[in-house]
Short mmCIF file of N, CA and C in Angstrom, two decimals:
data_model
loop_
_atom_site.label_atom_id
_atom_site.label_comp_id
_atom_site.label_asym_id
_atom_site.label_seq_id
_atom_site.Cartn_x
_atom_site.Cartn_y
_atom_site.Cartn_z
N MET K 1465 5.24 -22.38 -14.12
CA MET K 1465 4.67 -21.56 -13.07
C MET K 1465 5.37 -20.21 -13.06
N ARG K 1466 4.61 -19.18 -12.89
CA ARG K 1466 5.13 -17.82 -12.89
C ARG K 1466 5.59 -17.44 -11.48
N THR K 1467 6.81 -17.00 -11.36
CA THR K 1467 7.32 -16.57 -10.06
C THR K 1467 7.09 -15.08 -9.91
N PRO K 1468 7.14 -14.56 -8.67
CA PRO K 1468 6.89 -13.14 -8.47
C PRO K 1468 7.85 -12.24 -9.23
N PHE K 1469 9.04 -12.73 -9.53
CA PHE K 1469 10.03 -11.88 -10.16
C PHE K 1469 10.35 -12.29 -11.58
N ALA K 1470 9.44 -13.06 -12.20
CA ALA K 1470 9.65 -13.50 -13.58
C ALA K 1470 9.76 -12.29 -14.49
N GLY K 1471 10.74 -12.33 -15.38
CA GLY K 1471 10.89 -11.27 -16.37
C GLY K 1471 11.62 -10.05 -15.84
N ARG K 1472 12.09 -10.10 -14.62
CA ARG K 1472 12.79 -8.96 -14.04
C ARG K 1472 14.14 -9.45 -13.52
N LYS K 1473 15.20 -8.79 -13.94
CA LYS K 1473 16.53 -9.18 -13.51
C LYS K 1473 16.74 -8.75 -12.06
N PRO K 1474 17.45 -9.55 -11.26
CA PRO K 1474 17.79 -9.13 -9.91
C PRO K 1474 18.55 -7.82 -9.94
N GLY K 1475 18.20 -6.91 -9.06
CA GLY K 1475 18.87 -5.63 -9.00
C GLY K 1475 18.47 -4.67 -10.11
N SER K 1476 17.45 -5.01 -10.88
CA SER K 1476 17.07 -4.16 -12.01
C SER K 1476 16.20 -2.98 -11.58
N GLY K 1477 15.83 -2.91 -10.34
CA GLY K 1477 15.05 -1.77 -9.85
C GLY K 1477 13.57 -2.07 -9.83
N LEU K 1478 12.85 -1.12 -9.28
CA LEU K 1478 11.41 -1.27 -9.14
C LEU K 1478 10.68 -1.11 -10.46
N TYR K 1479 11.12 -0.17 -11.27
CA TYR K 1479 10.42 0.17 -12.50
C TYR K 1479 11.37 0.14 -13.68
N THR K 1480 10.86 -0.34 -14.80
CA THR K 1480 11.56 -0.15 -16.06
C THR K 1480 11.31 1.31 -16.45
N PRO K 1481 12.05 1.85 -17.39
CA PRO K 1481 11.77 3.22 -17.82
C PRO K 1481 10.31 3.40 -18.30
N GLU K 1482 9.78 2.41 -18.99
CA GLU K 1482 8.39 2.48 -19.48
C GLU K 1482 7.40 2.45 -18.31
N GLU K 1483 7.65 1.61 -17.33
CA GLU K 1483 6.78 1.55 -16.15
C GLU K 1483 6.83 2.87 -15.38
N ARG K 1484 8.03 3.44 -15.28
CA ARG K 1484 8.17 4.73 -14.58
C ARG K 1484 7.37 5.82 -15.31
N ARG K 1485 7.42 5.80 -16.64
CA ARG K 1485 6.66 6.77 -17.42
C ARG K 1485 5.17 6.59 -17.18
N ARG K 1486 4.68 5.33 -17.23
CA ARG K 1486 3.26 5.07 -16.99
C ARG K 1486 2.86 5.46 -15.58
N ARG K 1487 3.73 5.17 -14.61
CA ARG K 1487 3.46 5.57 -13.22
C ARG K 1487 3.31 7.09 -13.11
N ASP K 1488 4.22 7.81 -13.71
CA ASP K 1488 4.20 9.27 -13.62
C ASP K 1488 3.01 9.89 -14.34
N GLU K 1489 2.51 9.22 -15.38
CA GLU K 1489 1.39 9.75 -16.16
C GLU K 1489 0.02 9.29 -15.64
N SER K 1490 0.01 8.29 -14.78
CA SER K 1490 -1.27 7.73 -14.33
C SER K 1490 -1.96 8.63 -13.31
N PRO K 1491 -3.25 8.91 -13.52
CA PRO K 1491 -3.99 9.67 -12.50
C PRO K 1491 -4.15 8.87 -11.21
N TRP K 1492 -4.00 7.55 -11.29
CA TRP K 1492 -4.14 6.71 -10.10
C TRP K 1492 -2.96 6.86 -9.15
N THR K 1493 -1.83 7.36 -9.66
CA THR K 1493 -0.70 7.65 -8.78
C THR K 1493 -1.09 8.76 -7.80
N LEU K 1494 -1.75 9.79 -8.30
CA LEU K 1494 -2.22 10.87 -7.43
C LEU K 1494 -3.29 10.36 -6.46
N VAL K 1495 -4.20 9.53 -6.96
CA VAL K 1495 -5.24 8.97 -6.09
C VAL K 1495 -4.60 8.22 -4.93
N GLN K 1496 -3.60 7.39 -5.22
CA GLN K 1496 -2.92 6.64 -4.16
C GLN K 1496 -2.20 7.60 -3.21
N GLY K 1497 -1.63 8.65 -3.77
CA GLY K 1497 -0.93 9.65 -2.96
C GLY K 1497 -1.85 10.40 -2.02
N ILE K 1498 -3.12 10.50 -2.37
CA ILE K 1498 -4.11 11.15 -1.50
C ILE K 1498 -4.68 10.15 -0.50
N LEU K 1499 -5.02 8.95 -0.99
CA LEU K 1499 -5.66 7.96 -0.13
C LEU K 1499 -4.73 7.41 0.96
N ALA K 1500 -3.47 7.25 0.67
CA ALA K 1500 -2.56 6.67 1.67
C ALA K 1500 -2.47 7.52 2.93
N PRO K 1501 -2.21 8.83 2.84
CA PRO K 1501 -2.19 9.61 4.08
C PRO K 1501 -3.58 9.74 4.72
N LEU K 1502 -4.63 9.76 3.90
CA LEU K 1502 -5.99 9.78 4.45
C LEU K 1502 -6.23 8.53 5.28
N GLN K 1503 -5.84 7.37 4.73
CA GLN K 1503 -6.02 6.13 5.47
C GLN K 1503 -5.22 6.16 6.78
N PHE K 1504 -4.02 6.72 6.74
CA PHE K 1504 -3.21 6.79 7.96
C PHE K 1504 -3.88 7.68 9.00
N LEU K 1505 -4.46 8.78 8.57
CA LEU K 1505 -5.17 9.67 9.50
C LEU K 1505 -6.38 8.95 10.10
N VAL K 1506 -7.14 8.26 9.27
CA VAL K 1506 -8.29 7.49 9.76
C VAL K 1506 -7.82 6.43 10.75
N PHE K 1507 -6.71 5.79 10.43
CA PHE K 1507 -6.13 4.78 11.32
C PHE K 1507 -5.80 5.38 12.69
N LEU K 1508 -5.12 6.53 12.71
CA LEU K 1508 -4.73 7.14 13.98
C LEU K 1508 -5.94 7.50 14.83
N ILE K 1509 -6.95 8.08 14.20
CA ILE K 1509 -8.18 8.44 14.93
C ILE K 1509 -8.86 7.18 15.45
N SER K 1510 -8.98 6.19 14.61
CA SER K 1510 -9.64 4.94 15.00
C SER K 1510 -8.86 4.24 16.10
N LEU K 1511 -7.55 4.21 15.98
CA LEU K 1511 -6.73 3.57 17.01
C LEU K 1511 -6.98 4.23 18.37
N ALA K 1512 -7.02 5.54 18.38
CA ALA K 1512 -7.29 6.25 19.64
C ALA K 1512 -8.66 5.87 20.19
N LEU K 1513 -9.65 5.80 19.32
CA LEU K 1513 -11.01 5.45 19.77
C LEU K 1513 -11.09 4.01 20.26
N VAL K 1514 -10.40 3.09 19.58
CA VAL K 1514 -10.40 1.69 19.99
C VAL K 1514 -9.70 1.54 21.35
N LEU K 1515 -8.56 2.18 21.51
CA LEU K 1515 -7.85 2.10 22.79
C LEU K 1515 -8.67 2.71 23.92
N ARG K 1516 -9.34 3.82 23.63
CA ARG K 1516 -10.22 4.45 24.63
C ARG K 1516 -11.34 3.50 25.05
N ALA K 1517 -11.94 2.83 24.08
CA ALA K 1517 -13.02 1.89 24.39
C ALA K 1517 -12.50 0.71 25.20
N LEU K 1518 -11.34 0.20 24.83
CA LEU K 1518 -10.78 -0.94 25.56
C LEU K 1518 -10.30 -0.57 26.96
N LEU K 1519 -9.64 0.55 27.07
CA LEU K 1519 -9.05 0.94 28.36
C LEU K 1519 -10.05 1.53 29.34
N PHE K 1520 -11.01 2.29 28.82
CA PHE K 1520 -11.92 3.01 29.71
C PHE K 1520 -13.38 2.57 29.60
N GLY K 1521 -13.66 1.69 28.63
CA GLY K 1521 -15.03 1.19 28.49
C GLY K 1521 -16.02 2.23 28.01
N VAL K 1522 -15.55 3.27 27.34
CA VAL K 1522 -16.45 4.30 26.81
C VAL K 1522 -16.20 4.46 25.32
N GLY K 1523 -17.24 4.86 24.60
CA GLY K 1523 -17.10 5.16 23.17
C GLY K 1523 -17.04 3.94 22.28
N GLU K 1524 -17.69 2.86 22.70
CA GLU K 1524 -17.66 1.64 21.89
C GLU K 1524 -18.25 1.87 20.50
N THR K 1525 -19.35 2.63 20.43
CA THR K 1525 -19.99 2.88 19.14
C THR K 1525 -19.07 3.70 18.23
N ALA K 1526 -18.42 4.70 18.79
CA ALA K 1526 -17.49 5.52 18.01
C ALA K 1526 -16.33 4.66 17.50
N ALA K 1527 -15.84 3.77 18.34
CA ALA K 1527 -14.76 2.88 17.93
C ALA K 1527 -15.22 1.97 16.80
N MET K 1528 -16.43 1.41 16.94
CA MET K 1528 -16.97 0.51 15.92
C MET K 1528 -17.11 1.24 14.58
N VAL K 1529 -17.69 2.41 14.61
CA VAL K 1529 -17.88 3.18 13.37
C VAL K 1529 -16.52 3.52 12.75
N SER K 1530 -15.56 3.87 13.58
CA SER K 1530 -14.24 4.24 13.05
C SER K 1530 -13.56 3.04 12.39
N ILE K 1531 -13.75 1.85 12.94
CA ILE K 1531 -13.15 0.65 12.33
C ILE K 1531 -13.82 0.37 10.99
N LEU K 1532 -15.13 0.56 10.92
CA LEU K 1532 -15.83 0.36 9.65
C LEU K 1532 -15.36 1.36 8.61
N ILE K 1533 -15.17 2.60 9.01
CA ILE K 1533 -14.65 3.62 8.08
C ILE K 1533 -13.24 3.25 7.63
N LYS K 1534 -12.40 2.83 8.58
CA LYS K 1534 -11.04 2.42 8.24
C LYS K 1534 -11.06 1.27 7.24
N THR K 1535 -11.98 0.32 7.43
CA THR K 1535 -12.09 -0.82 6.52
C THR K 1535 -12.52 -0.37 5.14
N LEU K 1536 -13.47 0.56 5.06
CA LEU K 1536 -13.90 1.08 3.76
C LEU K 1536 -12.77 1.81 3.04
N VAL K 1537 -12.00 2.60 3.77
CA VAL K 1537 -10.88 3.31 3.16
C VAL K 1537 -9.83 2.29 2.69
N LEU K 1538 -9.58 1.27 3.49
CA LEU K 1538 -8.64 0.21 3.11
C LEU K 1538 -9.07 -0.48 1.83
N LEU K 1539 -10.34 -0.84 1.74
CA LEU K 1539 -10.83 -1.51 0.53
C LEU K 1539 -10.75 -0.58 -0.68
N THR K 1540 -11.03 0.70 -0.47
CA THR K 1540 -10.94 1.68 -1.55
C THR K 1540 -9.50 1.80 -2.06
N ILE K 1541 -8.56 1.89 -1.14
CA ILE K 1541 -7.17 2.02 -1.58
C ILE K 1541 -6.67 0.74 -2.24
N MET K 1542 -7.21 -0.40 -1.84
CA MET K 1542 -6.81 -1.67 -2.48
C MET K 1542 -7.35 -1.74 -3.91
N VAL K 1543 -8.61 -1.36 -4.10
CA VAL K 1543 -9.19 -1.39 -5.45
C VAL K 1543 -8.47 -0.39 -6.36
N THR K 1544 -8.29 0.83 -5.89
CA THR K 1544 -7.63 1.83 -6.73
C THR K 1544 -6.16 1.47 -6.94
N GLY K 1545 -5.54 0.83 -5.95
CA GLY K 1545 -4.16 0.37 -6.10
C GLY K 1545 -4.04 -0.72 -7.14
N SER K 1546 -5.04 -1.58 -7.22
CA SER K 1546 -4.98 -2.63 -8.25
C SER K 1546 -5.16 -2.03 -9.64
N ILE K 1547 -5.99 -1.00 -9.75
CA ILE K 1547 -6.13 -0.30 -11.03
C ILE K 1547 -4.79 0.35 -11.40
N TRP K 1548 -4.12 0.95 -10.42
CA TRP K 1548 -2.81 1.56 -10.63
C TRP K 1548 -1.81 0.51 -11.11
N GLU K 1549 -1.78 -0.65 -10.43
CA GLU K 1549 -0.85 -1.71 -10.85
C GLU K 1549 -1.12 -2.16 -12.27
N LYS K 1550 -2.40 -2.25 -12.64
CA LYS K 1550 -2.76 -2.65 -14.00
C LYS K 1550 -2.22 -1.65 -15.01
N GLN K 1551 -2.39 -0.35 -14.71
CA GLN K 1551 -1.91 0.68 -15.64
C GLN K 1551 -0.39 0.71 -15.72
N VAL K 1552 0.28 0.55 -14.59
CA VAL K 1552 1.73 0.68 -14.57
C VAL K 1552 2.43 -0.61 -14.99
N PHE K 1553 1.98 -1.75 -14.46
CA PHE K 1553 2.69 -3.01 -14.66
C PHE K 1553 1.97 -4.00 -15.58
N GLY K 1554 0.71 -3.68 -15.95
CA GLY K 1554 -0.02 -4.57 -16.85
C GLY K 1554 -0.68 -5.75 -16.16
N ARG K 1555 -0.74 -5.74 -14.84
CA ARG K 1555 -1.44 -6.79 -14.10
C ARG K 1555 -2.14 -6.18 -12.91
N TRP K 1556 -3.28 -6.76 -12.56
CA TRP K 1556 -4.13 -6.18 -11.52
C TRP K 1556 -3.49 -6.22 -10.14
N LEU K 1557 -2.81 -7.26 -9.84
CA LEU K 1557 -2.17 -7.42 -8.53
C LEU K 1557 -0.93 -8.29 -8.68
N PHE K 1558 -0.12 -8.28 -7.65
CA PHE K 1558 1.06 -9.12 -7.57
C PHE K 1558 2.08 -8.84 -8.67
N ALA K 1559 2.18 -7.58 -9.08
CA ALA K 1559 3.26 -7.19 -9.98
C ALA K 1559 4.58 -7.46 -9.23
N PRO K 1560 5.59 -7.93 -9.93
CA PRO K 1560 6.84 -8.29 -9.24
C PRO K 1560 7.37 -7.22 -8.29
N ALA K 1561 7.29 -5.97 -8.67
CA ALA K 1561 7.83 -4.90 -7.83
C ALA K 1561 7.05 -4.72 -6.53
N PHE K 1562 5.79 -5.16 -6.49
CA PHE K 1562 4.96 -4.98 -5.30
C PHE K 1562 4.34 -6.29 -4.82
N PHE K 1563 4.98 -7.41 -5.14
CA PHE K 1563 4.43 -8.72 -4.81
C PHE K 1563 4.17 -8.87 -3.31
N TRP K 1564 5.19 -8.65 -2.49
CA TRP K 1564 5.05 -8.90 -1.05
C TRP K 1564 4.15 -7.87 -0.38
N GLU K 1565 4.15 -6.64 -0.89
CA GLU K 1565 3.22 -5.65 -0.35
C GLU K 1565 1.78 -6.09 -0.59
N ASP K 1566 1.52 -6.64 -1.77
CA ASP K 1566 0.17 -7.13 -2.09
C ASP K 1566 -0.20 -8.34 -1.22
N VAL K 1567 0.75 -9.24 -1.01
CA VAL K 1567 0.48 -10.41 -0.16
C VAL K 1567 0.07 -9.95 1.24
N VAL K 1568 0.85 -9.06 1.82
CA VAL K 1568 0.54 -8.58 3.16
C VAL K 1568 -0.76 -7.76 3.16
N SER K 1569 -1.02 -7.04 2.08
CA SER K 1569 -2.27 -6.29 1.99
C SER K 1569 -3.48 -7.21 2.10
N PHE K 1570 -3.39 -8.38 1.50
CA PHE K 1570 -4.50 -9.33 1.60
C PHE K 1570 -4.69 -9.82 3.03
N ALA K 1571 -3.60 -10.00 3.76
CA ALA K 1571 -3.72 -10.38 5.17
C ALA K 1571 -4.37 -9.25 5.97
N VAL K 1572 -3.97 -8.02 5.67
CA VAL K 1572 -4.56 -6.85 6.33
C VAL K 1572 -6.06 -6.80 6.07
N ILE K 1573 -6.45 -6.99 4.82
CA ILE K 1573 -7.87 -6.98 4.46
C ILE K 1573 -8.61 -8.11 5.17
N ALA K 1574 -8.03 -9.29 5.20
CA ALA K 1574 -8.67 -10.43 5.86
C ALA K 1574 -8.92 -10.14 7.33
N LEU K 1575 -7.96 -9.53 7.99
CA LEU K 1575 -8.13 -9.21 9.41
C LEU K 1575 -9.19 -8.13 9.63
N HIS K 1576 -9.20 -7.12 8.77
CA HIS K 1576 -10.24 -6.09 8.88
C HIS K 1576 -11.63 -6.71 8.66
N LEU K 1577 -11.71 -7.56 7.65
CA LEU K 1577 -13.01 -8.19 7.36
C LEU K 1577 -13.41 -9.19 8.45
N ALA K 1578 -12.44 -9.80 9.12
CA ALA K 1578 -12.75 -10.68 10.26
C ALA K 1578 -13.45 -9.87 11.35
N TYR K 1579 -12.97 -8.65 11.59
CA TYR K 1579 -13.64 -7.78 12.56
C TYR K 1579 -15.08 -7.50 12.12
N VAL K 1580 -15.26 -7.15 10.85
CA VAL K 1580 -16.59 -6.83 10.33
C VAL K 1580 -17.53 -8.03 10.49
N VAL K 1581 -17.04 -9.22 10.16
CA VAL K 1581 -17.86 -10.43 10.32
C VAL K 1581 -18.22 -10.63 11.79
N MET K 1582 -17.24 -10.50 12.66
CA MET K 1582 -17.51 -10.65 14.09
C MET K 1582 -18.57 -9.66 14.56
N LEU K 1583 -18.43 -8.43 14.11
CA LEU K 1583 -19.36 -7.38 14.52
C LEU K 1583 -20.78 -7.70 14.08
N PHE K 1584 -20.95 -7.95 12.80
CA PHE K 1584 -22.30 -8.15 12.26
C PHE K 1584 -22.90 -9.51 12.60
N ALA K 1585 -22.05 -10.50 12.86
CA ALA K 1585 -22.56 -11.82 13.24
C ALA K 1585 -22.72 -11.95 14.75
N GLY K 1586 -22.29 -10.91 15.47
CA GLY K 1586 -22.39 -10.95 16.92
C GLY K 1586 -21.45 -11.96 17.56
N LEU K 1587 -20.31 -12.19 16.92
CA LEU K 1587 -19.35 -13.16 17.44
C LEU K 1587 -18.38 -12.48 18.41
N GLY K 1588 -18.18 -13.09 19.56
CA GLY K 1588 -17.23 -12.57 20.53
C GLY K 1588 -17.79 -11.38 21.30
N THR K 1589 -17.05 -11.04 22.32
CA THR K 1589 -17.41 -9.85 23.11
C THR K 1589 -16.90 -8.61 22.39
N MET K 1590 -17.32 -7.47 22.89
CA MET K 1590 -16.83 -6.22 22.31
C MET K 1590 -15.32 -6.15 22.44
N ALA K 1591 -14.77 -6.56 23.57
CA ALA K 1591 -13.32 -6.53 23.77
C ALA K 1591 -12.62 -7.47 22.79
N GLU K 1592 -13.18 -8.64 22.54
CA GLU K 1592 -12.59 -9.57 21.57
C GLU K 1592 -12.64 -9.01 20.16
N GLN K 1593 -13.74 -8.37 19.82
CA GLN K 1593 -13.85 -7.74 18.50
C GLN K 1593 -12.81 -6.64 18.35
N LEU K 1594 -12.67 -5.81 19.37
CA LEU K 1594 -11.69 -4.73 19.31
C LEU K 1594 -10.27 -5.27 19.29
N ALA K 1595 -10.03 -6.40 19.94
CA ALA K 1595 -8.71 -7.02 19.89
C ALA K 1595 -8.38 -7.46 18.47
N VAL K 1596 -9.36 -8.01 17.77
CA VAL K 1596 -9.15 -8.38 16.36
C VAL K 1596 -8.84 -7.13 15.54
N ALA K 1597 -9.55 -6.04 15.82
CA ALA K 1597 -9.27 -4.79 15.12
C ALA K 1597 -7.84 -4.33 15.38
N LEU K 1598 -7.37 -4.48 16.62
CA LEU K 1598 -5.99 -4.07 16.93
C LEU K 1598 -4.97 -4.94 16.19
N VAL K 1599 -5.25 -6.24 16.06
CA VAL K 1599 -4.36 -7.11 15.28
C VAL K 1599 -4.38 -6.66 13.81
N ALA K 1600 -5.56 -6.33 13.30
CA ALA K 1600 -5.67 -5.82 11.93
C ALA K 1600 -4.87 -4.54 11.78
N TYR K 1601 -4.93 -3.68 12.78
CA TYR K 1601 -4.21 -2.42 12.73
C TYR K 1601 -2.70 -2.64 12.79
N ALA K 1602 -2.26 -3.61 13.59
CA ALA K 1602 -0.82 -3.92 13.64
C ALA K 1602 -0.34 -4.41 12.28
N SER K 1603 -1.15 -5.25 11.63
CA SER K 1603 -0.75 -5.72 10.29
C SER K 1603 -0.75 -4.57 9.29
N TYR K 1604 -1.67 -3.63 9.46
CA TYR K 1604 -1.69 -2.44 8.59
C TYR K 1604 -0.40 -1.63 8.76
N VAL K 1605 0.08 -1.50 9.99
CA VAL K 1605 1.31 -0.74 10.23
C VAL K 1605 2.49 -1.41 9.52
N VAL K 1606 2.55 -2.74 9.57
CA VAL K 1606 3.60 -3.47 8.86
C VAL K 1606 3.50 -3.19 7.36
N ASN K 1607 2.28 -3.28 6.82
CA ASN K 1607 2.06 -3.06 5.39
C ASN K 1607 2.38 -1.62 4.99
N ALA K 1608 1.98 -0.68 5.81
CA ALA K 1608 2.31 0.73 5.53
C ALA K 1608 3.82 0.92 5.51
N GLY K 1609 4.51 0.26 6.44
CA GLY K 1609 5.97 0.33 6.46
C GLY K 1609 6.58 -0.23 5.19
N GLN K 1610 6.02 -1.34 4.69
CA GLN K 1610 6.49 -1.90 3.42
C GLN K 1610 6.37 -0.87 2.30
N PHE K 1611 5.22 -0.22 2.23
CA PHE K 1611 5.00 0.75 1.16
C PHE K 1611 5.88 1.98 1.31
N LEU K 1612 6.12 2.40 2.55
CA LEU K 1612 7.01 3.55 2.76
C LEU K 1612 8.44 3.21 2.33
N LEU K 1613 8.89 2.01 2.65
CA LEU K 1613 10.22 1.59 2.19
C LEU K 1613 10.28 1.52 0.67
N LYS K 1614 9.21 1.04 0.06
CA LYS K 1614 9.17 0.94 -1.41
C LYS K 1614 9.15 2.34 -2.02
N LEU K 1615 8.41 3.26 -1.41
CA LEU K 1615 8.36 4.64 -1.90
C LEU K 1615 9.75 5.27 -1.83
N ARG K 1616 10.44 5.03 -0.72
CA ARG K 1616 11.80 5.56 -0.58
C ARG K 1616 12.72 4.98 -1.64
N ALA K 1617 12.62 3.65 -1.84
CA ALA K 1617 13.46 3.00 -2.86
C ALA K 1617 13.16 3.57 -4.25
N ALA K 1618 11.89 3.79 -4.54
CA ALA K 1618 11.51 4.36 -5.84
C ALA K 1618 12.07 5.77 -6.00
N ARG K 1619 12.01 6.54 -4.94
CA ARG K 1619 12.54 7.90 -4.99
C ARG K 1619 14.05 7.88 -5.23
N LEU K 1620 14.77 7.02 -4.51
CA LEU K 1620 16.22 6.91 -4.71
C LEU K 1620 16.56 6.41 -6.11
N GLU K 1621 15.77 5.43 -6.59
CA GLU K 1621 15.98 4.91 -7.94
C GLU K 1621 15.74 6.01 -8.98
N GLY K 1622 14.71 6.81 -8.77
CA GLY K 1622 14.41 7.91 -9.69
C GLY K 1622 15.51 8.95 -9.70
N GLN K 1623 16.05 9.26 -8.51
CA GLN K 1623 17.15 10.22 -8.44
C GLN K 1623 18.38 9.68 -9.16
N ALA K 1624 18.66 8.40 -8.98
CA ALA K 1624 19.81 7.79 -9.66
C ALA K 1624 19.62 7.83 -11.18
N ALA K 1625 18.40 7.55 -11.64
CA ALA K 1625 18.12 7.60 -13.08
C ALA K 1625 18.27 9.01 -13.61
N ASP K 1626 17.78 9.99 -12.83
CA ASP K 1626 17.91 11.39 -13.24
C ASP K 1626 19.37 11.82 -13.28
N ASP K 1627 20.15 11.39 -12.27
CA ASP K 1627 21.57 11.72 -12.23
C ASP K 1627 22.31 11.10 -13.42
N ALA K 1628 21.96 9.87 -13.75
CA ALA K 1628 22.60 9.20 -14.88
C ALA K 1628 22.26 9.90 -16.19
N ALA K 1629 21.02 10.37 -16.31
CA ALA K 1629 20.61 11.06 -17.53
C ALA K 1629 21.30 12.42 -17.66
N ASP K 1630 21.59 13.04 -16.51
CA ASP K 1630 22.23 14.35 -16.52
C ASP K 1630 23.76 14.26 -16.70
N ALA K 1631 24.35 13.12 -16.39
CA ALA K 1631 25.80 12.97 -16.49
C ALA K 1631 26.21 12.94 -17.96
N PRO K 1632 27.33 13.57 -18.27
CA PRO K 1632 27.78 13.54 -19.67
C PRO K 1632 28.17 12.12 -20.06
N ASN K 1633 27.90 11.80 -21.28
CA ASN K 1633 28.22 10.48 -21.80
C ASN K 1633 29.74 10.40 -21.99
N LEU K 1634 30.37 9.41 -21.35
CA LEU K 1634 31.83 9.29 -21.42
C LEU K 1634 32.31 9.02 -22.84
N ASP K 1635 31.57 8.27 -23.61
CA ASP K 1635 31.98 8.00 -24.99
C ASP K 1635 31.98 9.27 -25.81
N GLU K 1636 30.99 10.15 -25.58
CA GLU K 1636 30.97 11.43 -26.31
C GLU K 1636 32.17 12.26 -25.91
N GLY K 1637 32.53 12.24 -24.64
CA GLY K 1637 33.69 13.02 -24.17
C GLY K 1637 34.98 12.52 -24.80
N ARG K 1638 35.11 11.20 -24.96
CA ARG K 1638 36.29 10.63 -25.60
C ARG K 1638 36.33 10.99 -27.07
N ALA K 1639 35.18 11.01 -27.71
CA ALA K 1639 35.12 11.32 -29.14
C ALA K 1639 35.53 12.76 -29.40
N LEU K 1640 35.24 13.64 -28.43
CA LEU K 1640 35.60 15.05 -28.60
C LEU K 1640 37.09 15.31 -28.34
N ALA K 1641 37.76 14.39 -27.63
CA ALA K 1641 39.17 14.62 -27.26
C ALA K 1641 40.13 14.43 -28.40
#
């Protein structure tokens, strides 16, 4: 059975040098860099509309449309993210470096799609449907936090790799002495 971290030594970092090169060369890295903040903006607008509908009983249609847009953006970023993982890590999903982010992403998608099913099947009241959307949004915030922490770790790892490459080789210094 393959474990999430098979083939990767503990403490070996997020990316091998080859994976880092593929990440930096992939056009999907830029796509993810554009879609992630776009999704966050859609989330903030939708959250405001959902809270307005729940608290004041106005704008239910706007809230519904915003949740559907948020769900479409989420699905888009998941599909393009899986293409990115394939290019960088050689697997569509659950690459060791992003295993838990992918697991939580599936929960986020399931909750968003639960809202969509409730909406189109007429299940629950409007308030119950919006409550499911809020749970989906809370899970999205957790997942976004995971990715932000991973982005920070990748940035620090990249800086350390750059610093190591820039440092003079101690063996060369000894050879010159």
